[in-house]
Amino acid sequence: MPHATLSYSADLDIDAPALLQEIEEILNAHDPGAGPCKGRAYPAQEFLHTHVLIRISALSKPHRDAAFTAALLSDLEMRIKARLSQACYFTLAIDYSGPNYVTNRFTPEA
């Protein structure tokens, strides 16, 4: 269950829902078992320098090795930058969670 966090300066014209949807599609193209990507966007009203920061968080798995991560980073960077229409500082990170991490779908009982 990956997560995508999109933080950006509010002076950028970004279609956050479309960008988060594309990130989910890219993740699932590289790793069909990844599942839904829980995305959120945070436009910063107060900032210094026009920028975008994307952090992808996922569980560590044997197939998510250095080659997988390099290919995923490259694809994400290319496709995200294709959606940007303004010059900005760009940061993209993929973080893998360690063994002390719980992720699942919670459904309260009635």
C-alpha positions as a printed NumPy array, in Angstrom:
array([[  0.   ,   0.   ,   0.   ],
       [  2.119,   2.898,  -1.191],
       [  1.587,   6.504,  -0.241],
       [  2.361,   9.616,  -2.293],
       [  2.769,  12.996,  -0.658],
       [  2.85 ,  16.015,  -2.934],
       [  4.043,  19.261,  -1.338],
       [  4.441,  22.34 ,  -3.488],
       [  4.543,  26.101,  -3.415],
       [  1.091,  27.518,  -4.069],
       [  2.355,  29.613,  -6.985],
       [  2.613,  26.448,  -9.094],
       [ -0.296,  25.545, -11.331],
       [ -0.62 ,  21.832, -10.521],
       [ -3.577,  19.52 , -11.102],
       [ -2.895,  17.587,  -7.917],
       [ -5.631,  14.921,  -8.297],
       [ -4.493,  14.116, -11.851],
       [ -0.843,  14.018, -10.801],
       [ -1.574,  11.713,  -7.858],
       [ -3.614,   9.441, -10.148],
       [ -0.722,   9.264, -12.606],
       [  1.708,   8.437,  -9.81 ],
       [ -0.559,   5.532,  -8.807],
       [ -0.655,   4.325, -12.427],
       [  3.147,   4.5  , -12.724],
       [  3.625,   2.605,  -9.461],
       [  1.24 ,  -0.142, -10.567],
       [  2.844,  -0.367, -14.007],
       [  6.218,  -1.036, -12.345],
       [  4.766,  -3.199,  -9.574],
       [  1.308,  -4.65 , -10.367],
       [  0.949,  -5.846,  -6.775],
       [  1.43 ,  -2.383,  -5.28 ],
       [ -2.297,  -1.686,  -5.072],
       [ -3.979,   1.655,  -4.424],
       [ -1.662,   4.566,  -3.721],
       [ -2.962,   6.782,  -0.955],
       [ -2.186,  10.261,  -2.24 ],
       [ -2.413,  13.669,  -0.653],
       [ -1.392,  17.135,  -1.767],
       [ -0.277,  20.103,   0.285],
       [  0.02 ,  23.429,  -1.504],
       [  2.077,  25.743,   0.715],
       [  0.701,  29.269,   0.893],
       [  3.853,  30.443,   2.612],
       [  7.105,  29.356,   0.998],
       [ 10.576,  30.378,  -0.074],
       [ 11.36 ,  29.625,  -3.732],
       [  9.   ,  27.932,  -6.163],
       [  9.291,  24.187,  -5.623],
       [  7.678,  20.764,  -5.667],
       [  8.485,  17.82 ,  -3.393],
       [  7.089,  14.35 ,  -4.045],
       [  7.676,  11.579,  -1.532],
       [  6.652,   8.023,  -2.311],
       [  6.51 ,   5.645,   0.661],
       [  6.194,   1.9  ,   0.206],
       [  6.939,  -1.302,   2.032],
       [ 10.35 ,  -2.835,   1.537],
       [ 10.071,  -6.003,  -0.563],
       [ 12.724,  -8.205,  -2.181],
       [ 11.8  ,  -7.204,  -5.751],
       [ 12.035,  -3.481,  -4.901],
       [ 15.784,  -3.517,  -5.279],
       [ 18.195,  -0.853,  -6.572],
       [ 17.415,  -1.551, -10.247],
       [ 13.656,  -1.435,  -9.637],
       [ 13.969,   1.795,  -7.67 ],
       [ 16.186,   3.456, -10.291],
       [ 13.736,   2.585, -13.081],
       [ 10.766,   3.769, -11.022],
       [ 12.498,   7.046, -10.094],
       [ 13.371,   7.707, -13.719],
       [  9.832,   7.067, -14.959],
       [  8.247,   9.098, -12.164],
       [ 10.597,  12.04 , -12.72 ],
       [ 10.017,  12.118, -16.477],
       [  6.234,  11.852, -16.252],
       [  5.796,  14.253, -13.331],
       [  7.991,  16.907, -14.966],
       [  5.912,  16.54 , -18.15 ],
       [  2.937,  17.806, -16.106],
       [  4.756,  20.886, -14.813],
       [  4.379,  24.053, -16.855],
       [  6.516,  26.371, -14.723],
       [ 10.147,  26.443, -13.688],
       [ 10.657,  25.225, -10.129],
       [ 12.976,  23.367,  -7.819],
       [ 12.127,  19.667,  -8.072],
       [ 12.632,  16.927,  -5.487],
       [ 11.444,  13.322,  -5.742],
       [ 12.126,  10.623,  -3.167],
       [ 11.156,   6.996,  -2.739],
       [ 11.313,   5.75 ,   0.841],
       [ 10.931,   2.127,   1.891],
       [  9.467,   1.359,   5.304],
       [ 11.278,  -0.907,   7.687],
       [  9.91 ,  -3.964,   9.501],
       [  8.237,  -1.907,  12.253],
       [  5.471,  -0.602,  10.057],
       [  1.805,  -1.574,   9.811],
       [ -0.375,  -0.868,   6.812],
       [ -3.789,  -2.294,   6.04 ],
       [ -7.357,  -1.259,   5.375],
       [ -9.374,  -0.477,   8.494],
       [-13.146,  -0.883,   8.44 ],
       [-14.99 ,  -0.171,  11.711],
       [-17.57 ,  -2.669,  12.771],
       [-21.149,  -1.443,  12.973]])
